[in-house]
């Protein structure tokens, strides 16, 4: 029996891959406009990095990590996200010594042992961006505006931006206590997961999908009513800056993130088009993470988008690349001439396809149609004898005679 791939790990095949390249190119283009530089981080990290940053009581660390002990007895994990690794690299290489303000982006596979379904996989891909060293709310507004710019660049009107503030170590405990006091009287209605994490992570009940939790949290206190003066002013300023540049948003005070490192501004780009997997991108501020990981006391903010989800939103669009030219050739000498022309044109930067198997003209033209080549050139016995043939512009429906000179054809098809 043939061996199949691992459940939740997908191949991205030609035809689909062009869409991914388009998404990646748009991200590079937009992020670089905002001054971000690429960083490439490894797939494997010490398990401790994720326990300390994402948090021991989160779903990711509790049950979703691909962790193992390697042959050298080291406890390692295939990264479930990128922020922790980027901050580990930022600290390890002392990037802050030259400039505490780093703007970094990354793209690549992440791994979480979740139940696979549409838009949720065990190996998935993120494109993320992180900024260190800035507390000013202008940077929150800039990061969010850049993310919206990216989606606009792709021509997508979905997803839409939702924002919240989760406060800081000063005001969050006060809110946690108020929420716990509220939920304690309703604890029987919470799902088993939320009951279990009532002490360690009570905020999760607010965005839990179970009906019991949804009912039990109706009328729950809002985090936004519990922000300290500093966090309240910061959130108001973020909103003001977003409005000043026309970045539209909705406030969602129930948004709690599944990672523990967040402080103050958090956000999600949500869509109604992907069923249960509504978050296409998500992120927030993490002002304590860098120092928690042993680095200097510097704030940070960033996001990551799920590339599979972005690709699903782009579903109907066609990204397959079209060759510039298809050369149909009849008979051995004409095929040899087609091969010579093809190679010469490719060396000049023109993309060319031929038929390798000496098929009939009709089947060669079918192949050209399949490729949606922009131009076709037919070389039969007569054309070969004359040294000239008809170059057909497939979009315009026009044709002109050309000699079989690489330079001449190259000039006509670009
Ligand atoms: P996250 O919310 O865990 O945040 O993931 C960000 C995005 O990755 C999600 O919104 C979703 O689009 C995608 N994603 C997550 N899990 C899966 C999965 N199993 N299958 C497909 N897509 C998935 C983070 O990872 C943070 N590091 C974001 C961040 C950066 N915060 C600050 N900086």
Short mmCIF file of C-alpha atoms and ligand atoms in Angstrom, two decimals:
data_model
loop_
_atom_site.label_atom_id
_atom_site.label_comp_id
_atom_site.label_asym_id
_atom_site.label_seq_id
_atom_site.Cartn_x
_atom_site.Cartn_y
_atom_site.Cartn_z
CA UNK A 1 0.00 0.00 0.00
CA UNK A 2 1.23 3.48 -0.84
CA UNK A 3 2.37 5.66 2.05
CA UNK A 4 0.22 8.73 2.67
CA UNK A 5 1.07 11.97 4.46
CA UNK A 6 0.58 12.52 8.20
CA UNK A 7 -2.92 13.64 9.29
CA UNK A 8 -3.15 17.43 9.51
CA UNK A 9 0.07 17.90 7.48
CA UNK A 10 -0.69 19.11 3.96
CA UNK A 11 1.04 19.28 0.62
CA UNK A 12 0.67 22.57 -1.19
CA UNK A 13 0.54 21.62 -4.83
CA UNK A 14 1.33 23.57 -8.00
CA UNK A 15 -1.81 25.53 -8.87
CA UNK A 16 -2.34 26.36 -5.18
CA UNK A 17 1.26 27.31 -4.50
CA UNK A 18 1.04 30.35 -6.82
CA UNK A 19 -1.60 31.77 -4.46
CA UNK A 20 0.79 31.29 -1.53
CA UNK A 21 3.58 33.02 -3.43
CA UNK A 22 1.21 35.90 -4.15
CA UNK A 23 0.31 36.19 -0.44
CA UNK A 24 3.96 36.02 0.63
CA UNK A 25 5.01 38.62 -1.95
CA UNK A 26 2.22 40.99 -0.83
CA UNK A 27 3.32 40.60 2.80
CA UNK A 28 6.97 41.32 1.97
CA UNK A 29 6.01 44.32 -0.15
CA UNK A 30 3.66 45.87 2.43
CA UNK A 31 5.75 45.06 5.54
CA UNK A 32 8.90 46.47 3.97
CA UNK A 33 7.04 49.75 3.28
CA UNK A 34 6.57 50.02 7.04
CA UNK A 35 10.24 49.37 7.73
CA UNK A 36 10.11 45.67 8.70
CA UNK A 37 13.06 43.34 8.01
CA UNK A 38 12.81 39.58 7.68
CA UNK A 39 14.09 37.24 10.38
CA UNK A 40 14.35 33.46 9.93
CA UNK A 41 13.98 31.46 13.09
CA UNK A 42 14.44 27.71 13.61
CA UNK A 43 11.59 25.23 13.78
CA UNK A 44 12.91 23.53 16.91
CA UNK A 45 13.29 25.34 20.23
CA UNK A 46 13.80 24.32 23.84
CA UNK A 47 10.39 23.32 25.24
CA UNK A 48 10.92 25.67 28.16
CA UNK A 49 10.76 28.70 25.82
CA UNK A 50 7.11 28.06 25.00
CA UNK A 51 6.13 27.03 28.54
CA UNK A 52 7.51 30.30 29.86
CA UNK A 53 6.12 32.60 27.14
CA UNK A 54 2.80 31.13 25.97
CA UNK A 55 2.02 29.92 29.51
CA UNK A 56 1.70 26.53 31.21
CA UNK A 57 -2.09 26.81 31.60
CA UNK A 58 -2.84 27.47 27.91
CA UNK A 59 -4.33 24.91 25.48
CA UNK A 60 -1.22 25.20 23.31
CA UNK A 61 1.21 24.22 26.08
CA UNK A 62 -1.14 21.84 27.90
CA UNK A 63 -2.15 19.71 24.95
CA UNK A 64 -1.06 20.87 21.52
CA UNK A 65 2.73 20.94 21.38
CA UNK A 66 4.86 18.57 19.32
CA UNK A 67 7.43 18.00 22.05
CA UNK A 68 10.01 15.26 22.32
CA UNK A 69 13.31 14.41 23.92
CA UNK A 70 16.07 14.32 21.29
CA UNK A 71 19.00 11.92 21.14
CA UNK A 72 21.01 14.22 23.39
CA UNK A 73 18.30 14.10 26.10
CA UNK A 74 17.18 17.67 25.39
CA UNK A 75 13.49 18.54 25.77
CA UNK A 76 12.61 20.25 22.48
CA UNK A 77 9.41 21.43 20.75
CA UNK A 78 8.46 22.13 17.15
CA UNK A 79 7.45 25.78 17.37
CA UNK A 80 3.67 26.29 17.82
CA UNK A 81 4.03 30.01 17.04
CA UNK A 82 6.73 32.55 16.15
CA UNK A 83 6.66 35.35 18.73
CA UNK A 84 8.54 33.44 21.44
CA UNK A 85 11.27 32.41 19.00
CA UNK A 86 11.66 35.91 17.57
CA UNK A 87 12.00 37.36 21.09
CA UNK A 88 14.43 34.61 22.07
CA UNK A 89 16.56 35.54 19.03
CA UNK A 90 16.21 39.27 19.78
CA UNK A 91 17.57 38.67 23.29
CA UNK A 92 20.16 36.04 22.40
CA UNK A 93 21.78 38.18 19.68
CA UNK A 94 21.38 41.39 21.72
CA UNK A 95 19.64 43.12 18.81
CA UNK A 96 18.44 45.70 21.35
CA UNK A 97 22.04 46.89 21.89
CA UNK A 98 22.17 48.57 18.47
CA UNK A 99 18.51 49.65 18.51
CA UNK A 100 15.81 48.68 21.04
CA UNK A 101 13.24 49.35 18.30
CA UNK A 102 13.31 46.29 16.04
CA UNK A 103 10.67 45.68 13.37
CA UNK A 104 10.83 42.06 12.29
CA UNK A 105 8.70 39.78 10.14
CA UNK A 106 8.79 36.05 9.55
CA UNK A 107 6.98 33.37 7.63
CA UNK A 108 6.94 29.61 7.89
CA UNK A 109 5.35 26.47 9.29
CA UNK A 110 4.06 26.17 12.87
CA UNK A 111 2.90 22.98 14.59
CA UNK A 112 -0.03 22.34 16.92
CA UNK A 113 -1.66 19.03 17.69
CA UNK A 114 -5.24 20.22 17.14
CA UNK A 115 -8.21 18.37 15.65
CA UNK A 116 -7.88 19.01 11.91
CA UNK A 117 -10.80 20.57 10.04
CA UNK A 118 -11.27 23.22 7.35
CA UNK A 119 -8.91 26.09 8.20
CA UNK A 120 -7.29 24.18 11.10
CA UNK A 121 -4.31 21.92 10.57
CA UNK A 122 -1.48 20.40 12.59
CA UNK A 123 1.18 21.91 10.39
CA UNK A 124 0.00 25.35 9.37
CA UNK A 125 1.79 28.46 8.18
CA UNK A 126 2.01 31.89 9.69
CA UNK A 127 3.22 35.21 8.41
CA UNK A 128 3.93 37.35 11.44
CA UNK A 129 5.42 40.71 12.39
CA UNK A 130 6.76 42.00 15.69
CA UNK A 131 7.90 45.42 16.94
CA UNK A 132 9.99 45.82 20.09
CA UNK A 133 10.85 48.82 22.20
CA UNK A 134 7.84 51.11 21.66
CA UNK A 135 5.12 51.77 24.26
CA UNK A 136 3.62 54.67 22.31
CA UNK A 137 0.09 53.83 21.06
CA UNK A 138 1.03 55.10 17.59
CA UNK A 139 2.86 51.83 17.03
CA UNK A 140 -0.25 49.79 17.95
CA UNK A 141 -2.22 51.80 15.38
CA UNK A 142 0.58 51.38 12.84
CA UNK A 143 0.81 47.61 13.23
CA UNK A 144 -2.97 47.29 12.85
CA UNK A 145 -3.04 49.63 9.88
CA UNK A 146 -0.25 47.66 8.21
CA UNK A 147 -2.19 44.43 8.69
CA UNK A 148 -5.33 46.00 7.17
CA UNK A 149 -3.20 47.44 4.35
CA UNK A 150 -1.99 43.90 3.61
CA UNK A 151 -5.55 42.56 3.29
CA UNK A 152 -6.54 45.54 1.13
CA UNK A 153 -3.48 44.84 -1.07
CA UNK A 154 -4.88 41.34 -1.65
CA UNK A 155 -8.22 42.88 -2.62
CA UNK A 156 -10.01 41.31 0.36
CA UNK A 157 -12.79 43.14 2.18
CA UNK A 158 -13.03 40.33 4.73
CA UNK A 159 -11.71 39.98 7.43
CA UNK A 160 -12.65 42.84 9.74
CA UNK A 161 -10.69 44.17 12.68
CA UNK A 162 -11.76 43.68 16.30
CA UNK A 163 -9.77 45.16 19.16
CA UNK A 164 -9.71 44.93 22.93
CA UNK A 165 -7.42 45.77 25.84
CA UNK A 166 -6.45 43.12 28.37
CA UNK A 167 -4.89 45.57 30.82
CA UNK A 168 -1.57 45.16 32.60
CA UNK A 169 -0.22 43.36 35.70
CA UNK A 170 -1.71 46.19 37.75
CA UNK A 171 -5.34 46.07 36.58
CA UNK A 172 -5.74 42.55 35.15
CA UNK A 173 -5.75 40.84 38.61
CA UNK A 174 -8.54 43.18 39.71
CA UNK A 175 -10.56 42.23 36.63
CA UNK A 176 -9.78 38.53 37.06
CA UNK A 177 -11.12 38.68 40.60
CA UNK A 178 -14.30 40.50 39.49
CA UNK A 179 -14.85 37.92 36.73
CA UNK A 180 -14.21 34.99 39.08
CA UNK A 181 -16.63 36.41 41.63
CA UNK A 182 -19.23 36.67 38.88
CA UNK A 183 -18.58 33.17 37.48
CA UNK A 184 -18.33 31.41 40.84
CA UNK A 185 -22.11 31.53 41.24
CA UNK A 186 -22.52 30.06 37.72
CA UNK A 187 -19.69 27.56 37.76
CA UNK A 188 -22.00 24.55 37.28
CA UNK A 189 -22.97 25.84 33.86
CA UNK A 190 -19.38 26.12 32.58
CA UNK A 191 -17.98 23.39 30.31
CA UNK A 192 -15.49 20.92 31.81
CA UNK A 193 -12.52 22.76 30.27
CA UNK A 194 -13.59 26.13 31.71
CA UNK A 195 -14.35 24.56 35.11
CA UNK A 196 -10.87 23.06 35.16
CA UNK A 197 -9.19 26.34 34.25
CA UNK A 198 -11.44 28.47 36.45
CA UNK A 199 -8.57 29.13 38.88
CA UNK A 200 -5.70 29.34 36.39
CA UNK A 201 -7.30 31.01 33.35
CA UNK A 202 -10.89 32.17 34.06
CA UNK A 203 -10.93 34.68 31.16
CA UNK A 204 -11.16 31.85 28.61
CA UNK A 205 -14.82 31.30 29.57
CA UNK A 206 -15.59 34.62 27.84
CA UNK A 207 -14.81 33.33 24.35
CA UNK A 208 -15.60 29.64 24.94
CA UNK A 209 -17.85 28.23 22.21
CA UNK A 210 -19.92 25.93 24.50
CA UNK A 211 -23.55 26.94 25.07
CA UNK A 212 -23.24 26.63 28.86
CA UNK A 213 -20.29 29.06 28.96
CA UNK A 214 -22.02 31.43 26.56
CA UNK A 215 -25.07 31.55 28.86
CA UNK A 216 -23.08 31.69 32.08
CA UNK A 217 -21.08 34.69 30.90
CA UNK A 218 -24.05 36.85 29.84
CA UNK A 219 -23.75 40.07 31.81
CA UNK A 220 -20.19 39.26 32.94
CA UNK A 221 -18.08 42.28 33.95
CA UNK A 222 -16.15 43.83 31.06
CA UNK A 223 -12.38 44.10 31.12
CA UNK A 224 -12.68 47.60 29.65
CA UNK A 225 -14.46 48.81 32.81
CA UNK A 226 -11.54 47.59 34.92
CA UNK A 227 -8.57 49.14 33.11
CA UNK A 228 -6.24 51.28 35.22
CA UNK A 229 -5.82 54.92 34.18
CA UNK A 230 -2.63 54.17 32.20
CA UNK A 231 -4.18 51.28 30.22
CA UNK A 232 -7.41 53.20 29.67
CA UNK A 233 -5.55 56.21 28.25
CA UNK A 234 -3.37 53.93 26.09
CA UNK A 235 -6.41 52.18 24.62
CA UNK A 236 -8.17 55.50 23.97
CA UNK A 237 -5.08 56.79 22.18
CA UNK A 238 -4.83 53.63 20.02
CA UNK A 239 -8.46 54.13 18.96
CA UNK A 240 -7.81 57.80 18.25
CA UNK A 241 -4.82 57.04 16.02
CA UNK A 242 -6.74 54.31 14.17
CA UNK A 243 -9.55 56.76 13.50
CA UNK A 244 -7.14 59.48 12.39
CA UNK A 245 -5.89 57.26 9.53
CA UNK A 246 -9.26 55.71 8.68
CA UNK A 247 -8.51 52.18 9.92
CA UNK A 248 -11.93 50.83 10.83
CA UNK A 249 -12.40 48.56 13.84
CA UNK A 250 -14.98 47.23 16.26
CA UNK A 251 -14.38 46.86 20.00
CA UNK A 252 -14.87 43.34 21.31
CA UNK A 253 -14.48 43.32 25.12
CA UNK A 254 -14.91 39.51 25.15
CA UNK A 255 -11.84 38.86 23.08
CA UNK A 256 -9.35 36.95 25.20
CA UNK A 257 -6.35 35.45 23.56
CA UNK A 258 -5.17 31.86 23.95
CA UNK A 259 -1.62 32.88 24.89
CA UNK A 260 -0.64 34.31 28.28
CA UNK A 261 1.90 36.92 27.24
CA UNK A 262 -0.56 39.60 26.16
CA UNK A 263 -0.97 42.97 27.88
CA UNK A 264 -3.06 45.97 26.83
CA UNK A 265 -4.02 46.04 23.11
CA UNK A 266 -5.15 42.72 21.63
CA UNK A 267 -6.82 42.19 18.28
CA UNK A 268 -8.16 39.71 15.78
CA UNK A 269 -9.06 39.94 12.12
CA UNK A 270 -12.21 37.88 11.88
CA UNK A 271 -14.29 36.52 9.04
CA UNK A 272 -17.68 34.88 8.83
CA UNK A 273 -16.62 32.96 5.72
CA UNK A 274 -14.57 30.17 7.28
CA UNK A 275 -17.03 28.56 9.69
CA UNK A 276 -15.62 27.89 13.14
CA UNK A 277 -12.15 29.16 12.22
CA UNK A 278 -13.04 32.82 12.27
CA UNK A 279 -9.63 34.34 13.13
CA UNK A 280 -7.54 34.97 10.02
CA UNK A 281 -4.92 36.96 11.93
CA UNK A 282 -4.43 37.84 15.57
CA UNK A 283 -2.02 39.46 17.95
CA UNK A 284 -1.41 42.10 20.54
CA UNK A 285 0.97 43.77 22.91
CA UNK A 286 3.30 41.78 25.16
CA UNK A 287 5.03 44.34 27.34
CA UNK A 288 6.36 41.81 29.86
CA UNK A 289 7.50 39.01 27.56
CA UNK A 290 11.01 40.18 26.71
CA UNK A 291 11.97 40.63 30.38
CA UNK A 292 10.20 37.36 31.34
CA UNK A 293 12.48 35.61 28.85
CA UNK A 294 15.56 37.12 30.50
CA UNK A 295 15.94 40.15 28.23
CA UNK A 296 15.80 43.86 28.98
CA UNK A 297 12.63 45.61 30.13
CA UNK A 298 11.27 46.40 26.66
CA UNK A 299 7.70 46.29 25.37
CA UNK A 300 6.58 44.49 22.23
CA UNK A 301 3.61 44.15 19.91
CA UNK A 302 2.86 41.99 16.88
CA UNK A 303 0.57 39.66 15.04
CA UNK A 304 0.49 36.50 12.98
CA UNK A 305 -1.88 35.48 10.22
CA UNK A 306 -2.76 31.95 9.19
CA UNK A 307 -1.69 31.62 5.55
CA UNK A 308 -4.07 28.68 4.90
CA UNK A 309 -6.96 30.87 6.06
CA UNK A 310 -5.88 33.80 3.89
CA UNK A 311 -5.61 31.37 0.95
CA UNK A 312 -9.14 30.09 1.64
CA UNK A 313 -10.43 33.67 1.50
CA UNK A 314 -8.73 34.10 -1.87
CA UNK A 315 -10.33 30.86 -3.04
CA UNK A 316 -11.88 31.89 -6.34
CA UNK A 317 -9.03 33.99 -7.62
CA UNK A 318 -6.77 32.56 -10.31
CA UNK A 319 -3.03 32.83 -9.67
CA UNK A 320 -1.59 30.18 -11.95
CA UNK A 321 1.19 31.71 -14.02
CA UNK A 322 0.73 31.75 -17.79
CA UNK A 323 3.71 31.00 -20.05
CA UNK A 324 4.58 33.76 -22.50
CA UNK A 325 4.79 31.41 -25.46
CA UNK A 326 3.87 27.90 -26.57
CA UNK A 327 5.71 26.52 -29.59
CA UNK A 328 3.90 23.80 -31.52
CA UNK A 329 6.19 21.87 -33.87
CA UNK A 330 5.47 19.17 -36.43
CA UNK A 331 8.14 16.63 -37.37
CA UNK A 332 11.57 15.94 -35.94
CA UNK A 333 13.51 18.87 -37.54
CA UNK A 334 10.82 21.39 -36.50
CA UNK A 335 10.85 19.97 -32.96
CA UNK A 336 14.62 20.41 -32.81
CA UNK A 337 14.17 24.04 -33.97
CA UNK A 338 11.43 24.55 -31.33
CA UNK A 339 13.79 23.24 -28.66
CA UNK A 340 16.56 25.60 -29.80
CA UNK A 341 14.20 28.59 -29.81
CA UNK A 342 12.69 27.65 -26.44
CA UNK A 343 16.08 27.48 -24.74
CA UNK A 344 17.29 30.73 -26.30
CA UNK A 345 14.12 32.54 -25.25
CA UNK A 346 14.25 31.16 -21.69
CA UNK A 347 17.81 32.44 -21.41
CA UNK A 348 16.42 35.88 -22.34
CA UNK A 349 13.77 35.69 -19.61
CA UNK A 350 10.79 34.56 -21.72
CA UNK A 351 8.78 31.61 -20.34
CA UNK A 352 8.17 28.98 -23.02
CA UNK A 353 6.46 25.60 -23.20
CA UNK A 354 6.65 22.96 -25.92
CA UNK A 355 5.27 19.49 -26.42
CA UNK A 356 7.99 16.90 -25.78
CA UNK A 357 6.32 13.90 -27.34
CA UNK A 358 5.78 14.76 -31.02
CA UNK A 359 1.98 14.73 -30.78
CA UNK A 360 -0.47 15.90 -33.47
CA UNK A 361 -0.95 19.61 -34.05
CA UNK A 362 -4.44 19.40 -32.57
CA UNK A 363 -3.23 17.85 -29.33
CA UNK A 364 -0.35 20.35 -29.11
CA UNK A 365 -2.83 23.22 -29.43
CA UNK A 366 -4.96 21.65 -26.69
CA UNK A 367 -1.90 21.64 -24.48
CA UNK A 368 -1.24 25.29 -25.32
CA UNK A 369 -4.87 26.11 -24.32
CA UNK A 370 -4.40 24.27 -21.05
CA UNK A 371 -1.35 26.40 -20.28
CA UNK A 372 -3.24 29.54 -21.36
CA UNK A 373 -0.07 30.64 -23.18
CA UNK A 374 -0.15 34.32 -24.20
CA UNK A 375 1.37 33.62 -27.63
CA UNK A 376 1.69 30.56 -29.84
CA UNK A 377 4.09 29.85 -32.66
CA UNK A 378 3.55 26.98 -35.07
CA UNK A 379 6.50 25.44 -36.89
CA UNK A 380 5.60 22.95 -39.64
CA UNK A 381 7.62 21.77 -42.63
CA UNK A 382 6.77 24.86 -44.73
CA UNK A 383 7.62 27.28 -41.95
CA UNK A 384 10.88 25.51 -41.33
CA UNK A 385 11.79 25.74 -45.03
CA UNK A 386 10.96 29.48 -45.10
CA UNK A 387 12.60 30.17 -41.75
CA UNK A 388 9.47 32.15 -40.80
CA UNK A 389 6.21 31.38 -38.99
CA UNK A 390 3.04 32.95 -37.58
CA UNK A 391 3.22 34.27 -34.03
CA UNK A 392 -0.31 34.42 -32.67
CA UNK A 393 -1.38 36.68 -29.81
CA UNK A 394 -3.96 34.50 -28.06
CA UNK A 395 -5.60 37.32 -26.07
CA UNK A 396 -5.91 39.80 -28.96
CA UNK A 397 -6.60 37.17 -31.63
CA UNK A 398 -4.03 38.83 -33.94
CA UNK A 399 -1.02 37.29 -35.65
CA UNK A 400 2.17 38.39 -37.37
CA UNK A 401 4.97 36.71 -39.21
CA UNK A 402 8.33 36.37 -37.47
CA UNK A 403 11.66 34.84 -38.34
CA UNK A 404 12.96 32.10 -36.07
CA UNK A 405 15.38 34.44 -34.39
CA UNK A 406 15.41 34.45 -30.60
CA UNK A 407 15.85 38.25 -30.45
CA UNK A 408 12.92 38.96 -32.77
CA UNK A 409 10.47 36.62 -31.03
CA UNK A 410 11.69 37.77 -27.62
CA UNK A 411 10.90 41.40 -28.46
CA UNK A 412 7.40 40.57 -29.71
CA UNK A 413 6.22 38.53 -26.73
CA UNK A 414 7.35 40.68 -23.80
P1 LIG B 1 -2.58 32.74 17.40
O1 LIG B 1 -3.88 33.42 17.59
O2 LIG B 1 -2.34 31.52 18.20
O3 LIG B 1 -1.46 33.83 17.71
O4 LIG B 1 -2.37 32.40 15.88
C1 LIG B 1 -2.41 33.40 14.89
C2 LIG B 1 -3.15 32.89 13.64
O5 LIG B 1 -2.58 31.67 13.19
C3 LIG B 1 -4.61 32.55 13.88
O6 LIG B 1 -5.43 33.70 13.84
C4 LIG B 1 -4.90 31.62 12.73
O7 LIG B 1 -5.18 32.36 11.54
C5 LIG B 1 -3.58 30.89 12.55
N1 LIG B 1 -3.65 29.55 13.18
C6 LIG B 1 -3.47 29.24 14.47
N2 LIG B 1 -3.60 27.90 14.66
C7 LIG B 1 -3.88 27.37 13.46
C8 LIG B 1 -4.11 26.03 12.98
N3 LIG B 1 -4.07 24.97 13.79
N4 LIG B 1 -4.37 25.87 11.66
C9 LIG B 1 -4.40 26.92 10.80
N5 LIG B 1 -4.17 28.20 11.20
C10 LIG B 1 -3.91 28.42 12.51
C11 LIG B 1 -0.12 33.60 17.65
O8 LIG B 1 0.37 32.61 17.19
C12 LIG B 1 0.70 34.77 18.12
N6 LIG B 1 2.12 34.39 18.03
C13 LIG B 1 0.41 36.00 17.30
C14 LIG B 1 1.22 37.17 17.76
C15 LIG B 1 2.34 37.67 17.18
N7 LIG B 1 1.01 37.90 18.85
C16 LIG B 1 1.92 38.81 18.95
N8 LIG B 1 2.74 38.67 17.94
#
